[in-house]
Tab-separated table of C-alpha atoms in Angstrom:
chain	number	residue	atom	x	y	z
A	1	UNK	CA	86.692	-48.174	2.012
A	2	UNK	CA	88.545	-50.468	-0.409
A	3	UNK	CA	91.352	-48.804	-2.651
A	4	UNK	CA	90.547	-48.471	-6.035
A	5	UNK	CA	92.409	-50.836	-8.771
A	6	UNK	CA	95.479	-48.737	-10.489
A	7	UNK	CA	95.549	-51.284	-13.326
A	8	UNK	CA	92.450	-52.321	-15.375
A	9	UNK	CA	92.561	-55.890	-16.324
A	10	UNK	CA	92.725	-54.737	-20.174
A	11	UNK	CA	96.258	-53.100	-18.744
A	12	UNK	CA	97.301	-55.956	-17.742
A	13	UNK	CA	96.607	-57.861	-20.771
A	14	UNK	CA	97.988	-55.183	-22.914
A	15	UNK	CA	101.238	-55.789	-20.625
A	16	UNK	CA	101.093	-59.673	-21.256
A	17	UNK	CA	101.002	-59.035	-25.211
A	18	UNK	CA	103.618	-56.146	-25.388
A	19	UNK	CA	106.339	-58.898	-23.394
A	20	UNK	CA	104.877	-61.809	-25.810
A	21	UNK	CA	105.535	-59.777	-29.023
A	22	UNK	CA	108.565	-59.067	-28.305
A	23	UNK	CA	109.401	-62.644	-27.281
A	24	UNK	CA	110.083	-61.758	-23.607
A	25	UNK	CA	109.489	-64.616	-20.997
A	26	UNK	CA	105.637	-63.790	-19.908
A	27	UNK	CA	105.785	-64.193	-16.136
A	28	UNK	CA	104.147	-62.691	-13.267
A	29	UNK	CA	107.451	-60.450	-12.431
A	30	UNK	CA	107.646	-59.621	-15.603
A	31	UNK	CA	104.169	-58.289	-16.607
A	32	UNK	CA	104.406	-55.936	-12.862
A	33	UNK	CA	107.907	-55.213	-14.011
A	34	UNK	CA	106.531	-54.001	-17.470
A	35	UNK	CA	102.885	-52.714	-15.729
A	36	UNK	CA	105.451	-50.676	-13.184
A	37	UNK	CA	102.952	-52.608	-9.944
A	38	UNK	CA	100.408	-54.190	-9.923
A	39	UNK	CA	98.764	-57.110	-7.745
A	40	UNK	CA	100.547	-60.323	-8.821
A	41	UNK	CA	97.051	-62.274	-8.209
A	42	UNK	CA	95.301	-60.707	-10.742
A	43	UNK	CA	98.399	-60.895	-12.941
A	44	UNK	CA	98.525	-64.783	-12.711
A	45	UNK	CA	94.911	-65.162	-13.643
A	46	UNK	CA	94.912	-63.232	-16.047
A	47	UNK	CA	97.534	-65.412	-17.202
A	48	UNK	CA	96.039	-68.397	-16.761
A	49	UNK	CA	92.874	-67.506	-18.691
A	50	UNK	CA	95.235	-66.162	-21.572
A	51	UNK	CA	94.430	-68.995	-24.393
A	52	UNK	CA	97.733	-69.175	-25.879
A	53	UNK	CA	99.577	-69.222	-22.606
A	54	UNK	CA	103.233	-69.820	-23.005
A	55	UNK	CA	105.169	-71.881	-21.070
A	56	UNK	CA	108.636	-71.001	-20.126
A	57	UNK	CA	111.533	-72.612	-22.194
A	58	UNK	CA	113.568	-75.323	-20.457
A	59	UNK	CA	117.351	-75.273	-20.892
A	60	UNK	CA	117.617	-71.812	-20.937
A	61	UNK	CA	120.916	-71.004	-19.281
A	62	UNK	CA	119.955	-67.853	-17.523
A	63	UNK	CA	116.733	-68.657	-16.183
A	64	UNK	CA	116.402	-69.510	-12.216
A	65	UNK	CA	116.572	-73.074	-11.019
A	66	UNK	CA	112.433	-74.053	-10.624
A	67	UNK	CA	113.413	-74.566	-6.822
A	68	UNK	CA	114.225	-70.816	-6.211
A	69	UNK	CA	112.441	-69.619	-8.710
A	70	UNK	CA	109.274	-70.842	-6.801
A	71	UNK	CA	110.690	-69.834	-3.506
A	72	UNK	CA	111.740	-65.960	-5.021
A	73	UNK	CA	107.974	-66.356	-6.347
A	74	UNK	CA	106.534	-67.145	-3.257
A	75	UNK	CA	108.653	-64.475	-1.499
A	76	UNK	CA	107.753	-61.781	-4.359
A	77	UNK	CA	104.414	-62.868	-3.509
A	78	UNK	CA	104.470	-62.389	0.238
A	79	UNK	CA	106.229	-58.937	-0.043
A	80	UNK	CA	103.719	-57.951	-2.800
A	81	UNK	CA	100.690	-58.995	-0.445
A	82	UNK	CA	102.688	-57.370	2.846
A	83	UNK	CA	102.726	-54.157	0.188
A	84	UNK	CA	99.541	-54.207	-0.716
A	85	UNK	CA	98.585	-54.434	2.593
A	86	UNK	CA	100.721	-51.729	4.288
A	87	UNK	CA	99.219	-49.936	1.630
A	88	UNK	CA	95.737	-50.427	2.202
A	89	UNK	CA	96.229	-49.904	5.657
A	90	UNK	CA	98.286	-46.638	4.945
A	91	UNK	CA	95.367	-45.631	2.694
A	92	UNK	CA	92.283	-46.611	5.376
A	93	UNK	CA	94.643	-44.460	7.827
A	94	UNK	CA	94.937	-41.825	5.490
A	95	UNK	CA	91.497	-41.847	4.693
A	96	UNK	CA	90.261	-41.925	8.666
A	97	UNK	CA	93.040	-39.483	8.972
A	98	UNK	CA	90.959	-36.998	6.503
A	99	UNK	CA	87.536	-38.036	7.638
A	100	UNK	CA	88.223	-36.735	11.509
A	101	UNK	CA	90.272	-33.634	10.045
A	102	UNK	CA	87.653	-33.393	8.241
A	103	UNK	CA	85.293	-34.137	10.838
A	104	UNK	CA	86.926	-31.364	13.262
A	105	UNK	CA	87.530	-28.927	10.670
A	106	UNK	CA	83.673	-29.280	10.381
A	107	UNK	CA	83.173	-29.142	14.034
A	108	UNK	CA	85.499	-25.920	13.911
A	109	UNK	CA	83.681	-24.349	11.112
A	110	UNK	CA	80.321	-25.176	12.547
A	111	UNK	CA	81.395	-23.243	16.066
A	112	UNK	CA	82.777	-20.091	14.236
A	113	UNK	CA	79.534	-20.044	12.491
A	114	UNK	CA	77.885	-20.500	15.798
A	115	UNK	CA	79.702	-17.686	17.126
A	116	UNK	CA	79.551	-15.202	14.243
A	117	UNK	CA	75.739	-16.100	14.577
A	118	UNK	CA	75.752	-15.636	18.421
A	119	UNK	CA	78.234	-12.283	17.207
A	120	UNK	CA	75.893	-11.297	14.867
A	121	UNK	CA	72.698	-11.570	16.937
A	122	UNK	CA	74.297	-9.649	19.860
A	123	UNK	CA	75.966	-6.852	17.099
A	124	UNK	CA	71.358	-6.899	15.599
A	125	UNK	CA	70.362	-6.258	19.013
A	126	UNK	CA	72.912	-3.529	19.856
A	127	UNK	CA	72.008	-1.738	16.688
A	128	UNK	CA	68.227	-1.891	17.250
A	129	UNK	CA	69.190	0.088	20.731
A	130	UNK	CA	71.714	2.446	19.566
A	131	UNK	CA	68.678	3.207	17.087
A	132	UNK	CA	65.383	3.178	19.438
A	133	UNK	CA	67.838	5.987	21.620
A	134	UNK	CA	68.726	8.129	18.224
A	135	UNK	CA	65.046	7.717	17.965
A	136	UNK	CA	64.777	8.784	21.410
A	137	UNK	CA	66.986	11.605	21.188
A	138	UNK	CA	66.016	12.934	17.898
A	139	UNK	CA	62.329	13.288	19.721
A	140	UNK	CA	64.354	14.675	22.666
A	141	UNK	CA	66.168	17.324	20.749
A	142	UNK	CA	62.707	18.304	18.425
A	143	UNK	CA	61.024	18.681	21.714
A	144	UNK	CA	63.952	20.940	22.848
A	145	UNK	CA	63.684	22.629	19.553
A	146	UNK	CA	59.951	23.259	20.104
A	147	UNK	CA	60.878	24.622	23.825
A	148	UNK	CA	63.775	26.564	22.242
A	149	UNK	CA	61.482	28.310	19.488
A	150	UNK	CA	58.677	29.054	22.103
A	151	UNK	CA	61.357	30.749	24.829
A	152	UNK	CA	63.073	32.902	21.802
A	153	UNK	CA	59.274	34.252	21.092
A	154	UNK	CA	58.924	35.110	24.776
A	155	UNK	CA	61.774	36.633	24.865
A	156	UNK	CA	61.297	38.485	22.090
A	157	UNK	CA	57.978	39.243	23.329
A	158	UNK	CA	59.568	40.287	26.964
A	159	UNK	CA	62.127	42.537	24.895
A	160	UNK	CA	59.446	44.344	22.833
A	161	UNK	CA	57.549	44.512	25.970
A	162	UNK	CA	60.254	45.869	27.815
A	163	UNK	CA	60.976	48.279	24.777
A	164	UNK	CA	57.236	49.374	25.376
A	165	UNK	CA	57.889	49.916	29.040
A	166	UNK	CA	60.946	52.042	28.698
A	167	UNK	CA	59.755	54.517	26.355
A	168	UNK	CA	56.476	54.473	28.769
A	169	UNK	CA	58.863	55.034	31.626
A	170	UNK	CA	60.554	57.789	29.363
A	171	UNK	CA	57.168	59.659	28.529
A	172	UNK	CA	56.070	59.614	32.200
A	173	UNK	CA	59.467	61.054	33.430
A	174	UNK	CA	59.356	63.817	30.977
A	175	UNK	CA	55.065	64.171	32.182
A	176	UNK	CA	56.905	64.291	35.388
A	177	UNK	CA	59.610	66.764	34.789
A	178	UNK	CA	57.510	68.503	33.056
A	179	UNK	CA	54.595	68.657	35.847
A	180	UNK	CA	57.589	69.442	38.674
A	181	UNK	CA	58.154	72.296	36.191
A	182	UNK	CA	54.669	73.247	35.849
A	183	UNK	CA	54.897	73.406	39.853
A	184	UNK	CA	58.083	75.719	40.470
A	185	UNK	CA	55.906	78.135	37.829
A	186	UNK	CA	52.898	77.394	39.394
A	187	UNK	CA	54.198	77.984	42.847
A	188	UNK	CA	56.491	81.089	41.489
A	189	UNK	CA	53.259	82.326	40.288
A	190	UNK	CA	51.333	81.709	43.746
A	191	UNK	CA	54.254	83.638	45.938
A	192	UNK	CA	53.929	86.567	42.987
A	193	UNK	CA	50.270	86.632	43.825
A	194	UNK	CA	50.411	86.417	47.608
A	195	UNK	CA	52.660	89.272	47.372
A	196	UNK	CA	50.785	91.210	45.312
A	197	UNK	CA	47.289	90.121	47.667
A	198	UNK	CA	49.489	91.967	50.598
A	199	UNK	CA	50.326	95.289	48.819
A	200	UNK	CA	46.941	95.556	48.166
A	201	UNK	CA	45.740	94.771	51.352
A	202	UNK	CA	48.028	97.069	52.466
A	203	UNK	CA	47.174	99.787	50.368
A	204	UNK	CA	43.672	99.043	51.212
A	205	UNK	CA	44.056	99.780	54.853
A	206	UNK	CA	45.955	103.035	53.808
A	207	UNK	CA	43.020	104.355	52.125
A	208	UNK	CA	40.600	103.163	54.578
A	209	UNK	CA	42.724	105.253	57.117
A	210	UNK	CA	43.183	108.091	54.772
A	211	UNK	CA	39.315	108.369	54.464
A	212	UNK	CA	38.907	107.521	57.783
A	213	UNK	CA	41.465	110.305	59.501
A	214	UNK	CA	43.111	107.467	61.483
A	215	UNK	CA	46.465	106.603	62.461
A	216	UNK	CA	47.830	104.345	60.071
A	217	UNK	CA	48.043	100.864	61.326
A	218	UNK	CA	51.317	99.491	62.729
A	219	UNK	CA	51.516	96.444	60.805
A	220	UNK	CA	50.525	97.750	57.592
A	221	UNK	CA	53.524	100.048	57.865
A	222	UNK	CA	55.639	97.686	58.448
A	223	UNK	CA	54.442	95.936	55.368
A	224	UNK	CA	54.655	98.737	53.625
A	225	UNK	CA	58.349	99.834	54.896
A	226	UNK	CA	59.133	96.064	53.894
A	227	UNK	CA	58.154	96.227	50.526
């Protein structure tokens, strides 16, 4: 890409006047000299197209002999044209220089964005898992929950049941203390009336002897001396 001009040719024409007003010698050195660069080609035509061109005065004691000045032009030219090329060169370098940083801070860019992408996708994926197993687990745990609710029922049910079976177990004890009872009295009561059968068998066979005149009978006095 060719550098752009620094100096317009309007610049250097304003340079040409400003020396020519002020009754400077108007040469190529000296319109760079005023313009501070400049390429010396352009300078010289522009010269040579300026109408009222002046030629330089003859006789004047400090100007150059023509011989050098031609060779310190033609040297001034060469180094200006070596400039302007190192230059140009320096600026196609620089500018190459800036297209492959450029280029490979690009290339850099592009693979961080790759991998942020390739980062990203992986980070999507991992996040759509960690949230199908919360989803997972949430069902898990309101399943458990469910199970939990319907085991404290039963128990409760198995405690109130139990509840029921103790006092049960309590009323039948106390039936069954209370029928043991009912069988000491019962059985008390059955030895009071076997007794009581005896004596009056026993008195029975008294009278029967009484009536009878006979002997009284052995074991009914022995009965009898028992009681």
């Amino acid at each position: 890409m060719p550098r752009p001009q620094k100096y317009t040719d309007s610049d250097i024409a304003a340079a040409i006047q400003a020396l020519a007003d002020e009754g400077e010698d108007v040469n190529p050195m000296r319109v760079r000299m005023r313009l501070g660069g400049g390429n010396v080609r352009r300078i010289k035509a522009a010269l040579a197209d300026r109408p009222e061109a002046v030629s330089q005065p003859h006789g004047d004691p400090t100007a150059l002999p023509e011989a050098l000045s031609r060779e310190v032009q033609l040297l001034f030219t060469e180094t200006s044209q070596q400039i302007t090329a190192l230059a140009q060169k320096c600026w196609e370098a620089g500018s190459v220089e800036s297209t492959h940083h450029a280029r490979r801070e690009n290339d850099r860019l592009r693979q961080e964005i790759g991998g942020l992408k390739t980062s990203l996708a992986s980070s999507t994926d991992l996040v759509a898992r960690l949230e199908r197993q919360g989803e997972e687990k949430d069902r898990v745990l309101d399943d458990r929950v469910v199970e939990n609710t319907k085991l404290a029922q039963t128990c409760e049910g198995l405690r109130a049941a139990l509840r029921n079976a103790e006092s049960d177990l309590r009323a039948s004890q106390r039936v069954i203390d209370n029928l043991e009872r009912n069988q000491g009295q019962d059985r008390e009561e059955i030895r009071a009336s076997q007794k009581r059968i005896e004596g009056l068998v026993g008195e029975i066979a008294v009278l029967k002897a009484r009536s009878s005149g006979a002997k009284l009978p052995k074991a009914a006095a022995t009965r009898r001396k028992a009681r």
